[in-house]
Coordinates of C-alpha atoms in Angstrom, one line a residue:
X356 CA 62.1 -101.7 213.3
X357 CA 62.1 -98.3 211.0
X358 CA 60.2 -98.6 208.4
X359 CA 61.6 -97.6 204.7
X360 CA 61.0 -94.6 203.5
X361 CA 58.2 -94.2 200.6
X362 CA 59.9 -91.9 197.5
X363 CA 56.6 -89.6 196.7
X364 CA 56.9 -87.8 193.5
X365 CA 54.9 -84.6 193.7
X366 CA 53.6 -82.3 190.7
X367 CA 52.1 -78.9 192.0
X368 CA 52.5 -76.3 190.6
X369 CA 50.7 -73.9 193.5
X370 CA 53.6 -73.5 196.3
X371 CA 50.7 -73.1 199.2
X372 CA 49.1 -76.4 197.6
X373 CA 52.8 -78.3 197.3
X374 CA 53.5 -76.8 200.7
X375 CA 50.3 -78.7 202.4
X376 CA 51.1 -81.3 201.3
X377 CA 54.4 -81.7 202.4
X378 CA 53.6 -80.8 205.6
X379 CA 50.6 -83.3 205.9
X380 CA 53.1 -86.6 204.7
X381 CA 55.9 -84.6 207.1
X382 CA 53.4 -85.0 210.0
X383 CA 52.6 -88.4 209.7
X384 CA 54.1 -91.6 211.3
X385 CA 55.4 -93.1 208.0
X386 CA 58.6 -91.8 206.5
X387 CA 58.6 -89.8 203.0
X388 CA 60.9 -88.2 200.8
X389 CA 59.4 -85.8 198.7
X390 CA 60.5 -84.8 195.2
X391 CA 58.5 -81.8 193.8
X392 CA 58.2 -80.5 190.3
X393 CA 55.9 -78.4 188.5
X394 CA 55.3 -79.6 184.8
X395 CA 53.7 -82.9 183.4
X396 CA 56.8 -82.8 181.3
X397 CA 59.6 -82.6 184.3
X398 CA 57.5 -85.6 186.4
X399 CA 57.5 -88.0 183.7
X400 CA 61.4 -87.1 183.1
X401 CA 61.8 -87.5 186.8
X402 CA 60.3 -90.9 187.2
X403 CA 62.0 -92.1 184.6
X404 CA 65.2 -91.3 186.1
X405 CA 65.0 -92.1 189.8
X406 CA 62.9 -94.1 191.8
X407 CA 59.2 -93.7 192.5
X408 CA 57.0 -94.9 195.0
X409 CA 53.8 -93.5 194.4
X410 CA 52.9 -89.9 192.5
X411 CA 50.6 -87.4 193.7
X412 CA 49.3 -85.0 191.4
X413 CA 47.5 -82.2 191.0
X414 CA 44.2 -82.4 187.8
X415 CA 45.1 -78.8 186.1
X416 CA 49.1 -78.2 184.9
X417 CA 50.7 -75.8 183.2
X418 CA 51.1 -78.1 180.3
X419 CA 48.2 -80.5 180.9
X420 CA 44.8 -80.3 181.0
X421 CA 42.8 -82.3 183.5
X422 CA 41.3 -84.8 181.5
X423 CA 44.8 -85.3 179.8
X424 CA 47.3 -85.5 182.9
X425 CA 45.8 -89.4 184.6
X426 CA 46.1 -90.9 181.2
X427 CA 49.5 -89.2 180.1
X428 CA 50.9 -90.6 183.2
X429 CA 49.2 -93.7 183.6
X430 CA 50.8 -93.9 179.7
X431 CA 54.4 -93.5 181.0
X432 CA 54.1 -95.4 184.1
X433 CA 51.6 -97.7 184.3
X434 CA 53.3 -99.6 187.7
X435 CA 53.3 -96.7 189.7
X436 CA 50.4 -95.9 191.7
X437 CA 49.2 -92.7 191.1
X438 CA 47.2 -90.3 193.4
X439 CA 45.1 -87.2 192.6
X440 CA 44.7 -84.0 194.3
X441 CA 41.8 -82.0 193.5
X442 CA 39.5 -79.4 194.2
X443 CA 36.1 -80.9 193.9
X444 CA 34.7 -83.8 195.4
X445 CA 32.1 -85.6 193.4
X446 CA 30.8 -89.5 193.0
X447 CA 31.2 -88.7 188.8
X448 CA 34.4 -87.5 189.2
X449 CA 36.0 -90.2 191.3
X450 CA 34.7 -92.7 188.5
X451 CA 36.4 -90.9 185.9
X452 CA 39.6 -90.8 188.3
X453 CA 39.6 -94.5 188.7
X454 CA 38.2 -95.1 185.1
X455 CA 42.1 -93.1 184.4
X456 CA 44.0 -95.7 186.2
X457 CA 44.2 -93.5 189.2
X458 CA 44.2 -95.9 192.1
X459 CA 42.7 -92.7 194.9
X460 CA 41.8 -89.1 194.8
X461 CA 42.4 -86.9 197.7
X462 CA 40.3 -83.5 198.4
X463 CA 42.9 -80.8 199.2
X464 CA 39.9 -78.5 201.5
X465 CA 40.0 -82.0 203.4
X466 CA 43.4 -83.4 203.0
X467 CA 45.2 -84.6 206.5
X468 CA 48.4 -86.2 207.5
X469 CA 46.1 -89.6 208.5
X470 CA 44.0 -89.2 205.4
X471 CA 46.9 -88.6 203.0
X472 CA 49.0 -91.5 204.9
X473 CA 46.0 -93.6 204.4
X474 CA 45.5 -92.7 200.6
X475 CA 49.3 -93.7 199.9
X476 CA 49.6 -96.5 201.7
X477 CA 46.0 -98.0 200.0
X478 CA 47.0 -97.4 196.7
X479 CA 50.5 -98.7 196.8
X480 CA 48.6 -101.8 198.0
X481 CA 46.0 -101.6 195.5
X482 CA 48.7 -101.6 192.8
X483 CA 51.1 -104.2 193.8
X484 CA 47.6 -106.1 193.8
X485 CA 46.8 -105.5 190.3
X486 CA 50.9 -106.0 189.8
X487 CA 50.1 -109.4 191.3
X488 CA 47.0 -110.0 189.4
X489 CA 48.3 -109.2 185.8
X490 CA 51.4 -111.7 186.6
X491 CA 48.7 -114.4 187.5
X492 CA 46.5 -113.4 184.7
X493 CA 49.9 -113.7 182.6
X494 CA 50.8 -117.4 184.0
X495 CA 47.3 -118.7 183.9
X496 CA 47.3 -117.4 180.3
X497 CA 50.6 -119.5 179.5
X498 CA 49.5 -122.3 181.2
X499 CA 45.6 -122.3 179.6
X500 CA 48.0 -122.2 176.4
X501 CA 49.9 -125.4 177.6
X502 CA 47.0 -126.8 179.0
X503 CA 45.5 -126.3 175.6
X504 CA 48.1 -127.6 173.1
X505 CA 48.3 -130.7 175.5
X506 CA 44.1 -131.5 175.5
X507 CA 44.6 -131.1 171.3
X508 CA 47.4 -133.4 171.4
X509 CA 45.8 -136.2 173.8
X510 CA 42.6 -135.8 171.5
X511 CA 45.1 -136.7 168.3
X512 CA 46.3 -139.4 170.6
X513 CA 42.7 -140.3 171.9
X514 CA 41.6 -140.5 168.2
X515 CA 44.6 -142.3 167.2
X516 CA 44.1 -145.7 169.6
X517 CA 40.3 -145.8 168.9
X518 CA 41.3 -146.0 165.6
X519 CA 43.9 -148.4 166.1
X520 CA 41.6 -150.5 168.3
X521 CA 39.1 -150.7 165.3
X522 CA 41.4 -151.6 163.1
X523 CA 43.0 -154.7 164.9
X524 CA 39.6 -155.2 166.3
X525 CA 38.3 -155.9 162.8
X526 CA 41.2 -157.1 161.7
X527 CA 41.1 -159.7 164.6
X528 CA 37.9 -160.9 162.8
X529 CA 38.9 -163.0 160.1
X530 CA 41.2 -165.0 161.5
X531 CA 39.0 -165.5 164.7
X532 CA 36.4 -166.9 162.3
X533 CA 39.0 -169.0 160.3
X534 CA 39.9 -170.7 163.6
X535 CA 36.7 -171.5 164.8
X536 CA 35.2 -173.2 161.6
X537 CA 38.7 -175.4 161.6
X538 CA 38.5 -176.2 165.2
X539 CA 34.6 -177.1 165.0
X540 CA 35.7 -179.2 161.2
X541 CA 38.2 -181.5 163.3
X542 CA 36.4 -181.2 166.7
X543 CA 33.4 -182.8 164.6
X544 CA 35.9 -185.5 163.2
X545 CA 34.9 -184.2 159.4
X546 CA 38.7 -184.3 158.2
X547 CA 39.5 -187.2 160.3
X548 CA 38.6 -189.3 163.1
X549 CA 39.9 -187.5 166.7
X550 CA 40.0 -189.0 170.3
X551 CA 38.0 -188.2 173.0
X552 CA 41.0 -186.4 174.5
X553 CA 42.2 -184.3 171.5
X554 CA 38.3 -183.5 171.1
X555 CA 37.9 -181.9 174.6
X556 CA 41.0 -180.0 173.7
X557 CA 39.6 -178.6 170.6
X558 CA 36.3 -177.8 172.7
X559 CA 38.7 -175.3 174.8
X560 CA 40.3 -173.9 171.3
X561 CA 37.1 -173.1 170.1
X562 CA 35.8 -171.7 173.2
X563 CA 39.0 -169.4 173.9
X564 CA 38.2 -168.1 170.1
X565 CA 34.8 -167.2 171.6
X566 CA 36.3 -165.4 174.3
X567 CA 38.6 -163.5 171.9
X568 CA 35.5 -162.7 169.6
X569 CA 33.4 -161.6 173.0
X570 CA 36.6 -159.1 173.5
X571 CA 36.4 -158.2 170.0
X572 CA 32.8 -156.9 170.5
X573 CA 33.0 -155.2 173.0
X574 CA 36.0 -153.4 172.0
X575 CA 33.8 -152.4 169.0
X576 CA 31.1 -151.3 171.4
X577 CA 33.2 -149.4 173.2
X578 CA 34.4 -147.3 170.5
X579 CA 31.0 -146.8 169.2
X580 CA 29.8 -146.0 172.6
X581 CA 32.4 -143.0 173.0
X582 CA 31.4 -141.5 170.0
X583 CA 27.6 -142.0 170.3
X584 CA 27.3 -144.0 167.2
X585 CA 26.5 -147.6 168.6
X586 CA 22.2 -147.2 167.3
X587 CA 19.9 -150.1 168.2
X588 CA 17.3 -151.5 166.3
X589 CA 14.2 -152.3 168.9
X590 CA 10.9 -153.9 167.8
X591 CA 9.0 -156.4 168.9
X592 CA 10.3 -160.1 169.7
X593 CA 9.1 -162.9 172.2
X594 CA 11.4 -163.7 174.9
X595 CA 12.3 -167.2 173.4
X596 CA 13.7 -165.3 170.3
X597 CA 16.2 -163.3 172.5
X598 CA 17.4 -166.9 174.5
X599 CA 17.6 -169.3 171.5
X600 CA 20.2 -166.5 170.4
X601 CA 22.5 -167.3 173.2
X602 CA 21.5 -171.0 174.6
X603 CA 23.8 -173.2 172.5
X604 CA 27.1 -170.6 172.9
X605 CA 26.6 -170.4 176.6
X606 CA 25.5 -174.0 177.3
X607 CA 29.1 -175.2 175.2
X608 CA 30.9 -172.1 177.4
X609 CA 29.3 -174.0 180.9
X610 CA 30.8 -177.8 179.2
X611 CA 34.1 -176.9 178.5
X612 CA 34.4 -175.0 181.6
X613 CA 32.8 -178.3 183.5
X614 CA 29.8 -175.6 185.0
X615 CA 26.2 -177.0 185.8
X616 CA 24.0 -174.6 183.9
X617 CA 20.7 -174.2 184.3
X618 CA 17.9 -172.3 182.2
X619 CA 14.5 -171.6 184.3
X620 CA 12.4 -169.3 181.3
X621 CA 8.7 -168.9 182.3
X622 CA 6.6 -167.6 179.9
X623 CA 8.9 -167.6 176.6
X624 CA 6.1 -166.2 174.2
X625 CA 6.4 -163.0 176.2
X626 CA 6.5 -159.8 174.1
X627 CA 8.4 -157.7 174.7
X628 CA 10.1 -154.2 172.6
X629 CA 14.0 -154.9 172.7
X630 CA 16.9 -154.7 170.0
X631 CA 17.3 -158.0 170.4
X632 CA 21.0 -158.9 169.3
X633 CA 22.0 -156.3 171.9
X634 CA 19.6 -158.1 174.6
X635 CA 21.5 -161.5 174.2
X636 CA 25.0 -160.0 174.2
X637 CA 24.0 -158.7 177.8
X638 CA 22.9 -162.3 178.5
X639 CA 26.5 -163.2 177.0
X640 CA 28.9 -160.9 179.0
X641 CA 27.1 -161.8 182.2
X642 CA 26.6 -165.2 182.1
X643 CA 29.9 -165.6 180.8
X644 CA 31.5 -163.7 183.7
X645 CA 29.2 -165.9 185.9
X646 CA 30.6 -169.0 184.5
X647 CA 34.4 -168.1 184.8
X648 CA 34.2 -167.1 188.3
X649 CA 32.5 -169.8 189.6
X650 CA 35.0 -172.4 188.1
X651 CA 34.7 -175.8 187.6
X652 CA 31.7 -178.1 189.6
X653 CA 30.2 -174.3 190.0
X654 CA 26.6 -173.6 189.0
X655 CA 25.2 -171.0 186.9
X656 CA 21.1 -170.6 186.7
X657 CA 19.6 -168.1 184.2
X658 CA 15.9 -167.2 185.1
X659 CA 13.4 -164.9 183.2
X660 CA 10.5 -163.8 184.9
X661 CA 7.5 -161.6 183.4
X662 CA 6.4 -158.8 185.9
X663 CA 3.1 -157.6 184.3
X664 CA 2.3 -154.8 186.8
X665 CA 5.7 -153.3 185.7
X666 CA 5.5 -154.2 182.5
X667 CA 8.8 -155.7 182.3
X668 CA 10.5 -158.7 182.0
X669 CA 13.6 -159.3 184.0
X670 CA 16.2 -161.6 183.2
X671 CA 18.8 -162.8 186.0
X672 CA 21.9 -164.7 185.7
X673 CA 22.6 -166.7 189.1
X674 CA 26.3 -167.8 190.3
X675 CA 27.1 -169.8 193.4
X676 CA 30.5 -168.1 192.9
X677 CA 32.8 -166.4 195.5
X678 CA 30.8 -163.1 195.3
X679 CA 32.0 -159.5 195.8
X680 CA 32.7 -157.4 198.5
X681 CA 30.7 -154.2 199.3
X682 CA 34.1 -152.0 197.7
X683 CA 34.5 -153.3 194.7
X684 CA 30.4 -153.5 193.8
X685 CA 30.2 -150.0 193.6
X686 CA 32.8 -149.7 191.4
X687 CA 32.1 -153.0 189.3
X688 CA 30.2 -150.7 186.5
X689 CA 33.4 -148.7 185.8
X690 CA 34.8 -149.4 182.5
X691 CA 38.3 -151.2 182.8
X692 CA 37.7 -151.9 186.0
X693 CA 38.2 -155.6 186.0
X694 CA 37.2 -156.7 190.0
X695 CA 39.5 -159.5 191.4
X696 CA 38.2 -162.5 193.7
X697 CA 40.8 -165.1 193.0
X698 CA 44.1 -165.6 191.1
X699 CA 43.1 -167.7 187.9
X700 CA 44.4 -166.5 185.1
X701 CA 41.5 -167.6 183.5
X702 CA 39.2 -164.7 185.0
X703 CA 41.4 -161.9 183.8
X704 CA 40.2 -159.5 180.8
X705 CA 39.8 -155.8 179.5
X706 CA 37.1 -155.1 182.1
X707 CA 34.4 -153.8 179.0
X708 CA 32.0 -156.1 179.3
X709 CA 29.8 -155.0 182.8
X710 CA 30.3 -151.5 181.8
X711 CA 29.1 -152.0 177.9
X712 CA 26.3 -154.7 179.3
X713 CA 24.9 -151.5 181.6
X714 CA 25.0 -149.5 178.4
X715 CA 23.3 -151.2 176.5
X716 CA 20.3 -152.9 178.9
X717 CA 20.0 -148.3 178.9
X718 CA 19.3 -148.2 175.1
X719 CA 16.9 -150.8 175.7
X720 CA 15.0 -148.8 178.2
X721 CA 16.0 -151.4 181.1
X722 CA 17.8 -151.6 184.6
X723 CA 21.1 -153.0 185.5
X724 CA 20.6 -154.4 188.9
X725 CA 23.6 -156.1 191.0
X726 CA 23.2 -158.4 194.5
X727 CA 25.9 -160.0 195.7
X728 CA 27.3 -162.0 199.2
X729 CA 31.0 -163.0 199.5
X730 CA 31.1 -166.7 199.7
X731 CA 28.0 -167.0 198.5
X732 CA 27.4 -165.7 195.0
X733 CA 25.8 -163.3 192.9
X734 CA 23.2 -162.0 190.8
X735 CA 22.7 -160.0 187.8
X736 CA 19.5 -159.2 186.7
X737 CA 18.0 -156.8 183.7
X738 CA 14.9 -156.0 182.7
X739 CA 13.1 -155.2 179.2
X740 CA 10.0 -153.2 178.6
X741 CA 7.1 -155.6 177.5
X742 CA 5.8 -154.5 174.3
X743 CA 3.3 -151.9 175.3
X744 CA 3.7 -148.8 173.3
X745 CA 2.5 -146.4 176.1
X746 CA 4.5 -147.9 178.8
X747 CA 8.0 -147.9 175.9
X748 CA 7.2 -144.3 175.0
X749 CA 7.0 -143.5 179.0
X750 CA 10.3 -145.4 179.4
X751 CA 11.7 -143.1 176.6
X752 CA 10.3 -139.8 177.7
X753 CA 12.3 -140.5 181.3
X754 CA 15.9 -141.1 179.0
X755 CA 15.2 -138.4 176.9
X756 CA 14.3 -135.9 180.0
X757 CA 17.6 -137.6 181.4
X758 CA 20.2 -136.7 178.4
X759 CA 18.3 -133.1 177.7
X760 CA 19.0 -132.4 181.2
X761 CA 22.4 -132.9 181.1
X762 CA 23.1 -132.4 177.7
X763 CA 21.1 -128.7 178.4
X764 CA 19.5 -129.0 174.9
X765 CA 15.4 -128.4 173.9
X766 CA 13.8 -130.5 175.8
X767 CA 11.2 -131.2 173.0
X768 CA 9.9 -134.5 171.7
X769 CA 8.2 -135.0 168.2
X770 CA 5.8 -137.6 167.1
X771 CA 5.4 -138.5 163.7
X772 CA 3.6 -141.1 162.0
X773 CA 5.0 -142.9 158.4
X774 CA 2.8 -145.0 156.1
X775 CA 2.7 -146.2 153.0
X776 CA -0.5 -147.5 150.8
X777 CA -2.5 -150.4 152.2
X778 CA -2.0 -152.2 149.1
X779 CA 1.7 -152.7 149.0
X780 CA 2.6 -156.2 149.3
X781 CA 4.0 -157.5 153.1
X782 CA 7.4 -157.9 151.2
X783 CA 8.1 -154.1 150.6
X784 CA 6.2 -153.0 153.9
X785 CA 8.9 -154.8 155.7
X786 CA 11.8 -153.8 153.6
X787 CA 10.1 -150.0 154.8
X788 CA 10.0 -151.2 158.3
X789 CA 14.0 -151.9 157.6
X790 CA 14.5 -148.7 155.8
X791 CA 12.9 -146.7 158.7
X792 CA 15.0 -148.5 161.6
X793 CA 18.1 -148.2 159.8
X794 CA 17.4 -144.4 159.6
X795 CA 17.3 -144.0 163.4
X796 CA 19.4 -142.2 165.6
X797 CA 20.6 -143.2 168.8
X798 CA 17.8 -141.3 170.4
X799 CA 14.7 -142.1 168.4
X800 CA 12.3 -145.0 168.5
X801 CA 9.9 -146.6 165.8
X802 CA 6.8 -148.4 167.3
X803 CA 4.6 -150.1 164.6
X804 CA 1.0 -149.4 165.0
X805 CA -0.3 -151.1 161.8
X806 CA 1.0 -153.1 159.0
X807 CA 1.3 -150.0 156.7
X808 CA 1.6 -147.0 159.9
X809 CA 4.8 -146.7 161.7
X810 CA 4.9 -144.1 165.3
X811 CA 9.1 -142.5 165.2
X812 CA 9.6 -140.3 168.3
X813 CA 12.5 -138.1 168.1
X814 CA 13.9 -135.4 170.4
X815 CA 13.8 -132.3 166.8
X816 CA 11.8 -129.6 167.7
X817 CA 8.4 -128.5 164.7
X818 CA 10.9 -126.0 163.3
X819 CA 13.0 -129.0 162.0
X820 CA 11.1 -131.4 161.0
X821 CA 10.9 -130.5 157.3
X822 CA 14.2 -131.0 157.1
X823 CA 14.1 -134.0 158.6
X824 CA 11.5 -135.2 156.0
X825 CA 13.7 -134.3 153.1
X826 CA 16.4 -135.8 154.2
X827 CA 14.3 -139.1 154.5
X828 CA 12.6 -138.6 151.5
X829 CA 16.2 -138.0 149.7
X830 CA 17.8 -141.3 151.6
X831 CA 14.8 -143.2 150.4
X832 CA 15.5 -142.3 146.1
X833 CA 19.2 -143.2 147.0
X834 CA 18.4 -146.7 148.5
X835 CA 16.0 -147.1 145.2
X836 CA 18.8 -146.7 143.2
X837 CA 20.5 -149.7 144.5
X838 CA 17.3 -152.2 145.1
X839 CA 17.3 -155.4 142.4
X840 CA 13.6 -155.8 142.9
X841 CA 11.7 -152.7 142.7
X842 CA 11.6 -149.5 144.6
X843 CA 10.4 -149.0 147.9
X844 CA 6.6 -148.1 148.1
X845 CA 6.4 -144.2 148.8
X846 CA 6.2 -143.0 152.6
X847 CA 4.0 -140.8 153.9
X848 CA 5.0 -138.6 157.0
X849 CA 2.8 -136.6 158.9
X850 CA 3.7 -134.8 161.9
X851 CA 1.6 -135.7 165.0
X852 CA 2.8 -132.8 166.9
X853 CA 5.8 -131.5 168.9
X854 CA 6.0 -131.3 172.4
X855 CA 7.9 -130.4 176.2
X856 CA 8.9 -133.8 177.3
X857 CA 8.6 -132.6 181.1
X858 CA 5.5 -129.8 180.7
X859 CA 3.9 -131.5 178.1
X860 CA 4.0 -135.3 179.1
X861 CA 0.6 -135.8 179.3
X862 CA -0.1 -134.7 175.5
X863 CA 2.6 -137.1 174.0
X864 CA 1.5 -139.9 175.9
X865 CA -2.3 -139.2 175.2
X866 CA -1.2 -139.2 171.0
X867 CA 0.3 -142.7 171.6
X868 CA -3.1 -144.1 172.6
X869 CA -4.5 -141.9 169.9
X870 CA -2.6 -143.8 167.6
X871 CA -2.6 -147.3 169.2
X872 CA -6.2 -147.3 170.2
X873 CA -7.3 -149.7 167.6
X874 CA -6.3 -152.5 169.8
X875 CA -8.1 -153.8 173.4
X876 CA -5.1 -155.0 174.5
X877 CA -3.1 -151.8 174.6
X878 CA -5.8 -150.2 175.5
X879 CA -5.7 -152.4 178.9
X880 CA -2.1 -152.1 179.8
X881 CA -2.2 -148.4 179.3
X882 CA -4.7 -148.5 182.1
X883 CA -2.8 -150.4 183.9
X884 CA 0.2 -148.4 183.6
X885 CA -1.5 -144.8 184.6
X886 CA -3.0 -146.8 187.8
X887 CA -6.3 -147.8 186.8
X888 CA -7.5 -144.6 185.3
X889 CA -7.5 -144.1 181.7
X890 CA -6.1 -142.0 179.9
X891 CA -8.8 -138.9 178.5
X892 CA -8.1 -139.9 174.9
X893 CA -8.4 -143.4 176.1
X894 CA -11.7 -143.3 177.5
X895 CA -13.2 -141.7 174.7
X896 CA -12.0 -144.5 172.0
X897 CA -13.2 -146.9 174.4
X898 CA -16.7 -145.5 175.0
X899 CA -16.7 -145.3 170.8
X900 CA -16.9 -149.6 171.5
X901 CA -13.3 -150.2 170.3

């Protein structure tokens, strides 16, 4: 099959020059038909009134200089590739060739039918590539600008149902509240005597309105969750404080839906350093979801057990349920993913509560852990750091390394310590000890090492901690303003130092039994949680006969 000829335009004005070359393109295998002129001026006329293929071109014109002829006609016709024929052959003058928009140079001492063939053929190529390439570049651009108007759009959309879902969600409460009190005023027969039959009945009323206010929750959570804002406030609390939360509302839960539960809670004076609210809605959403799959004449069993080489306690919720299969396990965390073992209507929901229950046992420096057997049941268990301010502040030095990594940020951790005079009265240091908590970011904690001396990490590096300071100062005049019994006492802050949560561990951790070395028994589990060897800051406060 002939190939098609290739239309070179040709401006020389030297005859022997113009004469080479078309003897070279007339030698070689490929077909050419060669239009020659003389003048800048007649080429650009030319190719802008027949068709060219590629122009070869000579640096110096009789009406263009050589730095002036690439870019004129580059200028006038930037699709066709262009080819220069020179004298000189240097590495400095190639890159100002190409620099032009020149896609080849030939040398005309060296210049060869195979060479010259070559040189065409290349930069035709070459320029139908960077045709190519500007056309992509041009559709990518159009469709980063789609791409882009859509993202803005879904983000208006995105925004608009997490608003709507806060608004009904709130909305929901009222009424939600309304229906229990009524349900639990006849259930308890105080506007009327009611049968034994018409009393179960109400039982199932009032516990669907639990449901509804569980759903509620964790829509709120949710919400929260997405936009970082859901805070916690963790302190110190005895493992019976976080059960007698949730006893009587899952015991009722287990009687309406005919369940045996069972509680098994060793050691409830346990301490341990939780936000406890969010602790019992974990127990909540899992032994609730343990309670509606098992179904009626099932068993539930909810068992906390103290692990002091850990220094955790770990709470698990027990089913005798149809358990879950290998596939749907390792999705079960997913949110909306709502994992399917039977039919019942009954089981069905939005799916939240594993994923929010995983998210929040993190903001209490815990672990979600799931076993389960089909046919058999299943487990969920959590845990919650004892309170041991060196093994917390370890726990929250592993998050905070966590989120910096991914989150690329500093990955610097401050210590500072707040007080306020020994002699304010227990009333005001707690309403301080309030102040300071509702002041937290999702990423900080408050440990109390004294009545009157409060420990906040935070991830801020030294350079912004005055601001930090003056913003809590500031916060602390505004809530004056608005307290019936007094202002808060004045706090103190002092920065214990600023450190690299990964280079500098050992530091931070050694300031936290600085701080908390007044007591024996901190002193003991923070040898116990470094192995048996004590800290260096450690052994010296305990040498001193603490």
């Amino acid at each position: 099959m002939k190939r098609q000829a290739i239309d070179v335009l040709l401006i020389e004005d030297d005859d022997v020059d113009a004469e080479i070359v078309k003897r070279a393109l007339g030698k070689s295998q490929s077909s050419f038909r060669v239009c020659r002129v003389t003048t800048l001026a007649q080429a650009l006329a030319t190719a802008e009134s027949q068709h060219v293929d590629v122009i070869l071109t000579d640096l110096t014109l009789p009406d263009s200089g050589c730095s002036e002829t690439p870019a004129k006609i580059r200028q006038s016709q930037p699709l066709v590739p262009l080819i220069i024929l020179t004298g000189l052959a240097s590495r400095e003058l190639a890159e100002e060739l190409l620099e032009a928009g020149a896609q080849d140079y030939v040398v005309k001492d060296a210049l060869s039918s195979d060479c010259l063939e070559r040189s065409i053929r290349h930069a035709i190529q070459r320029q139908h590539n960077c045709i190519r390439i500007r056309e992509l570049l041009d559709e990518l651009e159009v469709k980063q600008e789609l791409l882009e108007t859509n993202n803005r759009k879904l983000t208006r959309l995105y925004s608009q149902a997490h608003e709507f879902v806060d608004n009904v969600s709130h909305e929901f409460r009222t009424p939600l509240t309304v229906i229990k009190e009524y349900t639990s005023l006849m259930r308890e027969g105080l506007v009327g005597s009611v049968s034994d039959e018409q009393s179960r009945l109400l039982s199932v009323v009032e516990d669907r309105a639990d449901d509804l206010n569980i759903m509620v929750d964790d829509m709120l959570d949710n919400s929260k969750l997405e936009a970082g804002m859901l805070c916690a406030w963790r302190k110190e609390c005895s493992v019976a404080e976080i059960i007698d939360r949730v006893r009587n509302v899952l015991q009722r839960k287990a009687d309406v839906r005919q369940v045996s539960l069972q509680w098994d809670v060793s050691e409830p004076t346990t301490r341990v350093y939780c936000d406890a609210e969010k602790a019992g809605r974990v127990i909540t959403n899992l032994a609730i979801n343990a309670i509606k799959f098992c179904g009626s004449n099932g068993a539930v069993q909810i068992a906390v057990n103290a692990e002091a080489t850990e220094q955790e306690v770990w709470i698990r919720i027990s089913d005798n349920g149809p358990g879950i299969d290998e596939t749907a396990l390792a999705e079960i965390c997913q949110r909306f993913t709502q994992v399917s073992t039977h039919d019942s209507e009954e089981t069905k929901g939005f799916g939240l509560g594993l994923n929010i229950a995983q998210q929040l046992v993190q903001l209490n420096f815990g672990e979600l852990s799931i076993q389960s057997q089909p046919t058999v049941g299943s487990t969920f268990s959590f845990s919650i750091p004892m309170s041991n301010p060196f093994e917390i502040v370890k726990r929250y030095l592993n998050q905070i390394d966590l989120l910096q990594r991914a989150d690329t940020d500093s990955d610097v951790v401050s210590m500072i310590a707040c007080s306020v005079d020994e002699a304010a009265d227990p009333a005001s240091m707690s309403d301080v000890d309030r102040f300071l908590n509702c002041r937290l970011r999702r990423n900080d904690i408050l440990l109390r090492s004294q009545s009157n001396r409060w420990v906040l990490a935070l991830p801020l590096a030294e350079d912004q901690l005055e601001d930090y300071f003056s913003r809590l100062q500031s916060e602390r005049l505004t809530a004056n303003r608005n307290r019936p019994h007094g202002p808060l006492p004045n706090v103190n802050f002092e920065s214990l130092g600023s450190w690299r949560v990964v280079a500098q561990r050992s530091q931070i951790l050694d300031c936290v039994v600085t701080e908390f070395s007044s007591d024996r028994a901190v002193a003991i589990m923070a040898s116990e949680s470094v192995g048996g060897a004590f800290p260096a800051a450690l052994q010296t406060s305990m040498a001193e006969g603490i």
